[in-house]
Tab-separated table of C-alpha atoms (C1' of nucleotides) in Angstrom:
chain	number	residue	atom	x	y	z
A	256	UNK	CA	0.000	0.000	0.000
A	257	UNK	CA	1.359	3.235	-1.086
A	258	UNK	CA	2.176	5.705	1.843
A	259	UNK	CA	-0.553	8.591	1.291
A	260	UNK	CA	1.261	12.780	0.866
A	261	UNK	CA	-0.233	13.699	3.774
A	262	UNK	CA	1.808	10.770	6.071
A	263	UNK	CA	5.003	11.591	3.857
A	264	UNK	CA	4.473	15.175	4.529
A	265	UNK	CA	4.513	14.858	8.569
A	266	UNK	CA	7.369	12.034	8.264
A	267	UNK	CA	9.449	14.928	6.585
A	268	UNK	CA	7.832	17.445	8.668
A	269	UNK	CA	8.996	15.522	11.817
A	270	UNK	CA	12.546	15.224	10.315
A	271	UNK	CA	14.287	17.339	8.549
A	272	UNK	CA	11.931	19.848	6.756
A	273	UNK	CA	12.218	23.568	7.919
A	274	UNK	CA	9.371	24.717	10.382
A	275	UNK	CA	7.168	27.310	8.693
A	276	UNK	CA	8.023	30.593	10.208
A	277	UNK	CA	6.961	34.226	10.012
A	278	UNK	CA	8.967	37.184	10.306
A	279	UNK	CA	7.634	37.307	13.840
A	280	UNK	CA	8.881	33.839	14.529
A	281	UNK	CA	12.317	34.757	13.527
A	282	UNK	CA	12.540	37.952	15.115
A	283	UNK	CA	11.703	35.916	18.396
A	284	UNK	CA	14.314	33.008	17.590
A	285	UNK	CA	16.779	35.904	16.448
A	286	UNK	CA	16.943	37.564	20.197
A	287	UNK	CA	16.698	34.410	22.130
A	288	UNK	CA	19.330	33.247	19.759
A	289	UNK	CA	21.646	36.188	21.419
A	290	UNK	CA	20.316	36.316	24.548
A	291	UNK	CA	17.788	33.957	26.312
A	292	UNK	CA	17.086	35.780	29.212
A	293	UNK	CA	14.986	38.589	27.975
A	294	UNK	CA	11.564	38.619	29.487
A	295	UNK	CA	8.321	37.967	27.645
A	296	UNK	CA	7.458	41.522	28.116
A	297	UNK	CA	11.161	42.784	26.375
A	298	UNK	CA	10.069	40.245	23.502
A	299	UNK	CA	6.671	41.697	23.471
A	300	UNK	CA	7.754	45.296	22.620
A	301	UNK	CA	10.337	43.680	20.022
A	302	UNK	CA	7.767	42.184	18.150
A	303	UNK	CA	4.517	44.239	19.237
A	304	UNK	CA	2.725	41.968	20.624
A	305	UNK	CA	1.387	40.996	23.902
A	306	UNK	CA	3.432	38.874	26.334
A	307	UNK	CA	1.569	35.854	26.325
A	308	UNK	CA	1.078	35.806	22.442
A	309	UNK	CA	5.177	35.855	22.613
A	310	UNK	CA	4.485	33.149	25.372
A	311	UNK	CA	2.273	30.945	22.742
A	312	UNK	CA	4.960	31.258	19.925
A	313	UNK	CA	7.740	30.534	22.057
A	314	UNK	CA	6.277	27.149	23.177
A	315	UNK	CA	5.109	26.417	20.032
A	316	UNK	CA	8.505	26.964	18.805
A	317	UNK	CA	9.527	24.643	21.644
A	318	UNK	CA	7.377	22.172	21.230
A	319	UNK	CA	8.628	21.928	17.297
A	320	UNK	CA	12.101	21.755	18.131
A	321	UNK	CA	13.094	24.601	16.631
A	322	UNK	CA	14.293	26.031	20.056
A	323	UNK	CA	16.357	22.829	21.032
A	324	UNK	CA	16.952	24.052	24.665
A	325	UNK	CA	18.692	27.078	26.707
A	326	UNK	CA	21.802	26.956	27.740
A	327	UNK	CA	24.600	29.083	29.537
A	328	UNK	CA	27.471	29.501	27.092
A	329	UNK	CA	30.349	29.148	29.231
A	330	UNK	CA	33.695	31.040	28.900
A	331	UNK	CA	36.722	28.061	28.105
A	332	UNK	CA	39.400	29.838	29.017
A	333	UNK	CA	38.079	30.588	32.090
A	334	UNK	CA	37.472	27.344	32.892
A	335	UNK	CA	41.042	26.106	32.314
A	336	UNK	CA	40.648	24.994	28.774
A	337	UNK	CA	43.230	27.187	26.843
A	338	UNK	CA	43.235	24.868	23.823
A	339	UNK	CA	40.738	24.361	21.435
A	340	UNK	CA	41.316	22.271	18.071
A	341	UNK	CA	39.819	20.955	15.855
A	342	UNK	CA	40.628	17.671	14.221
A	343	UNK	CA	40.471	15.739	11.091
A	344	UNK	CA	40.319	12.220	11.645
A	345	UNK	CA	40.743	9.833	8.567
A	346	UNK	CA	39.758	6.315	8.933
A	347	UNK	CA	39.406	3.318	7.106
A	348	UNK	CA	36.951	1.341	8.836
A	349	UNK	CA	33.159	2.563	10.124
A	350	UNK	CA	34.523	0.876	13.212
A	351	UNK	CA	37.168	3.285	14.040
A	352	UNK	CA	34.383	5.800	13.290
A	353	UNK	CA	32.200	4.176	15.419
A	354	UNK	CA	34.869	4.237	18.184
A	355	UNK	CA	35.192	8.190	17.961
A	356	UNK	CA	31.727	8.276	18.651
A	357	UNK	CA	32.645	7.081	22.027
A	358	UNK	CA	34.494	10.027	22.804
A	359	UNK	CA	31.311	11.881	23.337
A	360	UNK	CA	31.278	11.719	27.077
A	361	UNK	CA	34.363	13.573	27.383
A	362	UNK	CA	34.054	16.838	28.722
A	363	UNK	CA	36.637	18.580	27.041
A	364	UNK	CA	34.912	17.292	23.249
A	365	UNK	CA	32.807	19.494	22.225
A	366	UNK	CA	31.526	18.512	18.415
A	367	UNK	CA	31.872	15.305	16.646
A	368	UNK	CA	30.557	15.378	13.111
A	369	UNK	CA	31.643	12.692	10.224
A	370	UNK	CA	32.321	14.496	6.770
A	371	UNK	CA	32.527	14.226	3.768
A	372	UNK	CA	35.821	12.221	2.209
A	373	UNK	CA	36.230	8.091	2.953
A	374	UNK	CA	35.644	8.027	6.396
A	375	UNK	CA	36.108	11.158	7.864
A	376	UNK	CA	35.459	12.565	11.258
A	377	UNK	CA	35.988	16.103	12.462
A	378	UNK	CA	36.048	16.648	16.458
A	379	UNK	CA	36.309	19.821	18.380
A	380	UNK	CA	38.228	19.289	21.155
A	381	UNK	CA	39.071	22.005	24.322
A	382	UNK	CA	41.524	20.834	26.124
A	383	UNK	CA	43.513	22.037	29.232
A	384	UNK	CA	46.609	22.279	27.864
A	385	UNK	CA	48.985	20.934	25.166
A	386	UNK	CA	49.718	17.934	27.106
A	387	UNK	CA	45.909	16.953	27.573
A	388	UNK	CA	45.858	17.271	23.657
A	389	UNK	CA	48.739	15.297	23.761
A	390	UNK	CA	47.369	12.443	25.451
A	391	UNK	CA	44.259	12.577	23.619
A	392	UNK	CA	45.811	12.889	20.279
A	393	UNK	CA	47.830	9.398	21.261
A	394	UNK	CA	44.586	7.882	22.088
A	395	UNK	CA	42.853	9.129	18.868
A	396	UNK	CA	45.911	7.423	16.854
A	397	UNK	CA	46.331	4.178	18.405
A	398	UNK	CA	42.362	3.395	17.328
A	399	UNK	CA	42.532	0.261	15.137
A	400	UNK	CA	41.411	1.946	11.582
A	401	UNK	CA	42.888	5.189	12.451
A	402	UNK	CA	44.763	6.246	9.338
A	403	UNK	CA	45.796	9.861	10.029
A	404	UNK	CA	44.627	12.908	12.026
A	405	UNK	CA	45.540	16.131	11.048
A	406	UNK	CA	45.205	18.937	13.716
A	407	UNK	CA	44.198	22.706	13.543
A	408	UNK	CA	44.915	24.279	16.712
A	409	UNK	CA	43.268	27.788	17.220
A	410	UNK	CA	45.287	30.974	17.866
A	411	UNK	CA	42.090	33.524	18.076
A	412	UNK	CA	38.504	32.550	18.042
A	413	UNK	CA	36.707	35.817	16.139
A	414	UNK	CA	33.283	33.873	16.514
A	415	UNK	CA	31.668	31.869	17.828
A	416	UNK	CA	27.653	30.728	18.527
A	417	UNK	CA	24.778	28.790	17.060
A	418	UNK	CA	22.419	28.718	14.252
A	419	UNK	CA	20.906	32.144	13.482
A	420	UNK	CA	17.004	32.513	11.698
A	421	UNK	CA	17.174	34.477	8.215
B	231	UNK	CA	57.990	51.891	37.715
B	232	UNK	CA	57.812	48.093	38.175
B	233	UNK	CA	54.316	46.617	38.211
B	234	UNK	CA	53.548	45.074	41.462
B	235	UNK	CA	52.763	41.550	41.970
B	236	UNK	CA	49.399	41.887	42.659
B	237	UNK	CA	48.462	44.445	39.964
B	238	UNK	CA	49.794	41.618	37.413
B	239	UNK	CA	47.936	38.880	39.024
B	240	UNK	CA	45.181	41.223	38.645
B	241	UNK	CA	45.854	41.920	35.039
B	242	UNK	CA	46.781	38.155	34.304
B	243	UNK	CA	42.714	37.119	36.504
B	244	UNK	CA	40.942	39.279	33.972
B	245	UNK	CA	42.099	38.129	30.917
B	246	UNK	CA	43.101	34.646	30.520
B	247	UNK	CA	43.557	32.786	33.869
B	248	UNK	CA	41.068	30.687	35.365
B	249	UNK	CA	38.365	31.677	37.680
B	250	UNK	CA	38.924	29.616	40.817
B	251	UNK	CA	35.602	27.301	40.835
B	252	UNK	CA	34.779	25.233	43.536
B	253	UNK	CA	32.818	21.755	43.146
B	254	UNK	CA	30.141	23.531	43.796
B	255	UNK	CA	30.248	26.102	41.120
B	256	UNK	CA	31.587	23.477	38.747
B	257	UNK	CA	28.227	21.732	39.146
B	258	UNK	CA	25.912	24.718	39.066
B	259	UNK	CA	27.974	25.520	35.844
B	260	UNK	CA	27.619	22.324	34.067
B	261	UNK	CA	23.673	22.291	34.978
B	262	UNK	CA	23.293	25.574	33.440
B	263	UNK	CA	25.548	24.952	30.496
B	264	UNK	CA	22.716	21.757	29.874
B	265	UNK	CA	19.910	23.344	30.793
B	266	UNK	CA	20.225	27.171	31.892
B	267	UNK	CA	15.928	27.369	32.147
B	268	UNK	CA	16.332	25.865	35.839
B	269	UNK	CA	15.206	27.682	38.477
B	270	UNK	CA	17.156	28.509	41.444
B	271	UNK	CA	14.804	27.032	43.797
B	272	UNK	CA	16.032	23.385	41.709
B	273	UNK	CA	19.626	24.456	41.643
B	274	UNK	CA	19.304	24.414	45.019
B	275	UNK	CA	18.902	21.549	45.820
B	276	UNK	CA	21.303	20.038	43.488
B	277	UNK	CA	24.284	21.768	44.957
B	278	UNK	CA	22.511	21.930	48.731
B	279	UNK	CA	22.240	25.634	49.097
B	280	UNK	CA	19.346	28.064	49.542
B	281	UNK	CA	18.324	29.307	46.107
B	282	UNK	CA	19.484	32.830	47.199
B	283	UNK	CA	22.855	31.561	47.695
B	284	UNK	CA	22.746	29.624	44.112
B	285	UNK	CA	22.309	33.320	43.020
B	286	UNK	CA	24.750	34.959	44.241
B	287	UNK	CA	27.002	32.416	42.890
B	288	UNK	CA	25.781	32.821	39.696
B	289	UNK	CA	26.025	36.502	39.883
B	290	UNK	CA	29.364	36.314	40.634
B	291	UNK	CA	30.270	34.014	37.312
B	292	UNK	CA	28.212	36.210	34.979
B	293	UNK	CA	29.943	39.206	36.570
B	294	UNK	CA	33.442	37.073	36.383
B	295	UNK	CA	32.796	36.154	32.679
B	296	UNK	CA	33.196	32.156	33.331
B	297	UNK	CA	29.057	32.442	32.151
B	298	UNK	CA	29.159	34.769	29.016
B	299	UNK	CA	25.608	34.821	28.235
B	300	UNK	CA	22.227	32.363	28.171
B	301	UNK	CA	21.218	31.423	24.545
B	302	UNK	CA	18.574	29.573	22.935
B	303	UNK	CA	19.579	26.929	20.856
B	304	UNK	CA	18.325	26.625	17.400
B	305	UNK	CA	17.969	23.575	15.004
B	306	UNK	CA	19.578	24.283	12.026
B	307	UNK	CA	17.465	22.239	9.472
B	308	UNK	CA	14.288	23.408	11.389
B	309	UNK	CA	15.628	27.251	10.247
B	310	UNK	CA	16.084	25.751	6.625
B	311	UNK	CA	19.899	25.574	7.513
B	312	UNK	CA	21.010	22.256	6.233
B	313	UNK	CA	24.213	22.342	4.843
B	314	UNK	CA	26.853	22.512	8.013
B	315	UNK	CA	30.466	23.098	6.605
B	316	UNK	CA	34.193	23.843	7.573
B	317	UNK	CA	36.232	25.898	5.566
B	318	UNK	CA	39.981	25.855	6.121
B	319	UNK	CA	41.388	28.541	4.301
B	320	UNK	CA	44.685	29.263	3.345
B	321	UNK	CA	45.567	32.924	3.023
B	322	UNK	CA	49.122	34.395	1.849
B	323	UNK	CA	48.361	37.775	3.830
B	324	UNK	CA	47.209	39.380	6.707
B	325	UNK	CA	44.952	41.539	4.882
B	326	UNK	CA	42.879	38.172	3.602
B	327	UNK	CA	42.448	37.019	6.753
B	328	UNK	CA	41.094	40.290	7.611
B	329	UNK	CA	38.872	40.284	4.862
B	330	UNK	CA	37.661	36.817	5.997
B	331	UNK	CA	36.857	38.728	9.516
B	332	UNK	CA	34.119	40.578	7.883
B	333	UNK	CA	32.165	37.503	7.225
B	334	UNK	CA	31.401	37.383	10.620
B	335	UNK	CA	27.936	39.464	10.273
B	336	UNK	CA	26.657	36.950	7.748
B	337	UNK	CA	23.516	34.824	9.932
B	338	UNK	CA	25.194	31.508	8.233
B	339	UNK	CA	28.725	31.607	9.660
B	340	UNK	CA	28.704	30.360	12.823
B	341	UNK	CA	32.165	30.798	14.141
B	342	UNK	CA	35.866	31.801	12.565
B	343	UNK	CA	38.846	30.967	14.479
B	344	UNK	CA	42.728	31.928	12.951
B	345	UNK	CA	44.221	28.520	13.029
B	346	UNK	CA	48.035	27.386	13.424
B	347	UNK	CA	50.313	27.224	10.222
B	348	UNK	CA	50.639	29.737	7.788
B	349	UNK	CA	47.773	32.483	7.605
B	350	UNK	CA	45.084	29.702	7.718
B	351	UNK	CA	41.356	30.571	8.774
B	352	UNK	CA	38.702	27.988	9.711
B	353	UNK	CA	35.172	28.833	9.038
B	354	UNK	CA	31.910	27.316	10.508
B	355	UNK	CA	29.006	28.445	7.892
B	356	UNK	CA	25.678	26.326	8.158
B	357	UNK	CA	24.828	27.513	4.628
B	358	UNK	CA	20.590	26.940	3.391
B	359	UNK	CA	21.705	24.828	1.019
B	360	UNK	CA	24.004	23.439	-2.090
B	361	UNK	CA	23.731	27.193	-4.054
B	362	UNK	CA	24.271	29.173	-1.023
B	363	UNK	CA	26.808	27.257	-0.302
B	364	UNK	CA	28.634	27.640	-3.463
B	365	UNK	CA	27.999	31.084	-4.002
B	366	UNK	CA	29.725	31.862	-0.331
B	367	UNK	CA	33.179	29.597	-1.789
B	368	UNK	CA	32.917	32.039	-4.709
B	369	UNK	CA	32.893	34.817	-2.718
B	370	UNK	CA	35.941	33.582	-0.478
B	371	UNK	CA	37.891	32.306	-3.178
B	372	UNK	CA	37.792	35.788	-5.113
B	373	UNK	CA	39.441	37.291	-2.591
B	374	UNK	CA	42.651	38.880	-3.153
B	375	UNK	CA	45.494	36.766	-0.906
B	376	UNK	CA	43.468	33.591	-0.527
B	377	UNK	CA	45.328	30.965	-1.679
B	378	UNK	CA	42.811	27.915	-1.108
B	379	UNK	CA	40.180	26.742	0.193
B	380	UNK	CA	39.572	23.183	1.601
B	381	UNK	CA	35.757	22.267	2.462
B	382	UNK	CA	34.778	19.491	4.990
B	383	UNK	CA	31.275	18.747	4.290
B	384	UNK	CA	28.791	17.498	7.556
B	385	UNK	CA	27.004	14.476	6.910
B	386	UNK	CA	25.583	13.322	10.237
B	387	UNK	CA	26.414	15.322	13.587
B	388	UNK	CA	26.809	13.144	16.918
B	389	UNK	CA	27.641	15.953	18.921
B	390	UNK	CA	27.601	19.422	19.383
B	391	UNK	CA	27.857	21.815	22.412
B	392	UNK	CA	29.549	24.598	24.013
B	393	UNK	CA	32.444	24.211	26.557
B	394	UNK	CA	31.655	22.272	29.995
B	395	UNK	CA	33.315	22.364	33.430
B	396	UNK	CA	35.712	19.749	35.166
C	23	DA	C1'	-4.282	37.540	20.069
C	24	DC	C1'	-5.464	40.658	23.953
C	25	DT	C1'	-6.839	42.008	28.978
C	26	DG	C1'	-6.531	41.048	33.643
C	27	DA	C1'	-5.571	38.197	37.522
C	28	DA	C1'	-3.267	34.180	39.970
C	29	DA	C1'	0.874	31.525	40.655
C	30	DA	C1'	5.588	31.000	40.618
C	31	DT	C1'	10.074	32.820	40.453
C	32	DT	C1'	13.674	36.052	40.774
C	33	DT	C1'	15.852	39.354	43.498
C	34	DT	C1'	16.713	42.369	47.306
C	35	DA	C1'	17.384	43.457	52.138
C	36	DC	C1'	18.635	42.007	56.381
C	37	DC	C1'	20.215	38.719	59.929
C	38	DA	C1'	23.115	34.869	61.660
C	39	DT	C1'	27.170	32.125	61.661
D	194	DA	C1'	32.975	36.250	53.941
D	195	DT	C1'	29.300	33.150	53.130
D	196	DG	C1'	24.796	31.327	53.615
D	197	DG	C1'	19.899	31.556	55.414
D	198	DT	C1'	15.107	33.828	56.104
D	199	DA	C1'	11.582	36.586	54.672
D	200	DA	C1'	9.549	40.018	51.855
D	201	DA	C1'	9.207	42.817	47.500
D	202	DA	C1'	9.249	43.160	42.635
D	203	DT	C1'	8.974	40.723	38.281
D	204	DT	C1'	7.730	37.399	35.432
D	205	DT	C1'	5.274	33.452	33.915
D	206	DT	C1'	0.946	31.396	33.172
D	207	DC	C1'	-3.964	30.718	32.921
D	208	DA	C1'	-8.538	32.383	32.751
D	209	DG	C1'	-12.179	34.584	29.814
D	210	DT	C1'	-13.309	37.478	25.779
DNA sequence: ACTGAAAATTTTACCAT
DNA sequence: ATGGTAAAATTTTCAGT
């Protein structure tokens, strides 16, 4: 039985598809985006509208995970963790890839994505200092299926946030 | 006139050193940088304080810089964002990478860091899609002193998050 | 989506250790 | 200097329209 347009629609909806927005919508997302502690009043005179119609949107927006969650962006340096890097990992086995994975958990790795290229995985790691990026690179290299790992260590970050509406 | 001991240690506090955390602000720190909608009154009793003593902690962080701000977090494909990729760009002067700076008002770069080795950039752009995409390379690779351009195309992202505590 | 009111939370002031 | 208690000021949230 072919799947109907409508159930196709909400499967894509679900997933990937973009959330239908209005410029209202984005102006919301835009300053929350920046700062997340504005009140619903603040928002209300950004947008001109009421508080809780900002109130409705924003848990609508919420509920449709455009808004994935807020969070306090913390400062790295001064938490100790001079070092940030990123890393291009190539392997040639999706069970090395699968082993990077596992280095989730570690506080000081902040992005693991796989790209584009045979087996590639990039990783954002801040570390504490070049010997913690030492000892992590070793462990990175001695994976079974890790063919190479080439390493960009930052001087300045310039910027640095998330995904912006518009 | 030599500087004094303590004005450096002053000097040194403020811009790179780190704050001196205590377990206790470690873990309100990491709860926030997870979920920064918590109240006090729940912070509280994570850390076993009184909530007005949870805030004066955290009014001492935000004032100390380790919490630089509270964000929303945005999906990317849910904004229509869909393409995530890293640029690392090679540039033969400083003026290019100055250039590259500018990019930094553009709602699809997410973050530009100067990188170790030779006048190399790394850009974060989460681009709408293929054309966007290409049209932004065209842009960066018709500018004067940029020798090349290497793109690392996301396919799947495991992780991604800001900088964490301990 | 707005008005107005109730509930919860943030924030201040002040006191104790 | 740090944390607790209690009260004031906002803010969030829920009615009804």
């Amino acid at each position: 039985m072919p799947t109907s347009k409508t159930e196709t629609d909400a499967v894509r909806l679900a997933r990937h598809n973009p959330a239908d927005l209005d410029a209202t919508d984005r102006k919301i997302l835009g300053a929350l985006a920046k700062d997340a502690t504005r009140s619903y009043s603040e928002l209300s005179t950004i947008v001109n509208l009421s508080a809780p119609a900002v109130h409705d949107r924003v848990k609508r927006l919420k509920r449709d995970g455009v808004i994935k969650g807020t969070v306090a962006r913390l400062d790295g340096c001064k938490l100790g963790r001079t070092l940030l890097t990123f890393l291009v990992i190539d392997t040639s086995s999706y069970n090395a890839t699968r082993a990077l994975l596992r280095f989730a958990d570690r506080p000081e790795v902040e992005e693991i994505h796989t790209v584009a290229g045979d087996g590639c995985v990039l990783v954002k790691v801040r570390a504490n200092d070049t010997e913690s990026l030492e000892n992590f690179l070793m462990e990175i290299q001695s994976l079974e299926g890790v063919r190479s790992v080439r390493s960009y260590i930052a001087l300045s970050t310039f910027l640095e946030r998330g995904p912006l509406p518009e």
